[in-house]
C-alpha angles and dihedrals in degrees: 000000000000091000090058091050094050092047087052090048091051094042089050098050091046091045091054092052096044090041093058086050091053090049089080102100088202092056092048096047094047095045137093126231127213129191124195144128143117145267116206130192110203134186122193117197121199108197097190130060112254120268095227127058096225092056116100110254092211108134102193112053114182122192136161128214134196128199111176118186125209118186126183123188132184135152093060090306093302089113122049134168115206123193120182122167124181133199140173137191116203122192099217112015110065097197097050084059096086146127125225134183101234101178130004107150145127117235122205122196125201135165098272107001133038129190132210115200120183136026115351147156118228123183129199129178145070112210123095112217096050135005104217101167094047095106108139101083132044123247112250088217095184089070100059142334096241092077093230089123116085138187118230112268120209114237159150109225124184119184119191110196114211142166086250096051144291117289112205118193126192133188107185113197108188134031124234114211121226112260115227132202119260122272089258099036130119115255093017096127133242095302129033118242128239102213092164092073104042120151133212135208093221117073087220086065110184090355098065110119113233128196135206131184126196140186123192132172144163126233113186102287093357129091116192133182132177124183143169132211133199123184150046113355116251086210107073119205111239108226124194111237135162112241130211088272094056092249124134106244134170116242118199115243118197116202133192112251143176111210127182122196147195132189131174139170124193121195122206116173102283091002134097118188113191136191137183122168131161132183115202141187131194105061103077114302122358111274138192125217130177144175114202131168146095152265119221114195123213107202122209095003108200093006091292138114093261125103127204121206119193116208136200134165142165120224123197132167124178102196122141100236092205085071107021135050116282117255130189091212104071098119106002142138125218119206123178151142137223129200120193111183096195089219131143092260086055091231115188132170126200124187121171144152137208107209119191106229092210105051100009094240109162137198120197130190133187123195127175131162139179137185115239105200124311099315108029136070130178123206133190124199138178136191115189129176118201135174090009109184113224090234092058099106094196111040095031085068094053094031091120100041103087106158139196116203128201121192132182115186128192117200125207 
């Protein structure tokens, strides 16, 4: 796959650079090594038969994932190299069996600035239901449908720390294509995606150099971030085509975009007020999208140590789906609750639903986790699709793919 080749090229470039750094005998002798990571066994359960004949009807799908982390520090901790590979072996989805270089970078820390060179992950955002402003890294879409898992991104990142805020600049040499599920996999959608024949607006294709700039600052109880991105859209348009076998498939198309974003969070006692907003050009007419809402926390419910957070967010997206990638959250409401038991096992529960205000199509999610001793963690996740309208381009394709995931992780 092209995505695996791009990952290998990015890894080779970063490895050569970091190898040159480590070739200094003085640095190696004076430095400190740290090894950690995790290995997880996962079982996905699909209660319903698939909607499409070519999909695998297996109801139980096991997999195993490993994510080691190697850190080398020297110069009193002011220089650090981090290496985080990731790999998964899935019993039924060939595309979900994959490897990726999540991180391989050199961090240098100075008095009022730091820099990162190599492959890294960068997160921007404050809202719960959707991260509009989080644009640096590509989604690892074979891992889950929630967009939380990301591929490593080659970058040169410089951060300047000033009294009036932090300025972060990014040069992003090399684009990562979004991976998609296999043709016979669950959660693939109504039509399979032919990601081997992706096309680009830029003649440089995956070698286009992207740029991003962000300013962030805290004003008492208010955290604010303003950013601009110029380059290849992480969201591809999926265009219908007839392949050589005469089948209709979707082919990714990656456009050149400019996106300006704002994220803000205001903390007032038990209230968290959250906002993410973007304006984007390059995919049809310029459009505006936003997620805005709050989280209210009830501390010590029923005279216990547990806290209960109540969440509500409104999601709007004004894009023209004839010219921009389709989304499910164009006029939707998110409602949820988060319970934190504050016990020795760090037990947490999160339940929420995104409801389309026009046709009432609903996507529910359930997440629970609990530590088992010092080195183990158990997780339960659920994705349930209810009252799906047949005109919903995305949810209708996965309407019968409700899934419950059980995961047991061992940390080392």
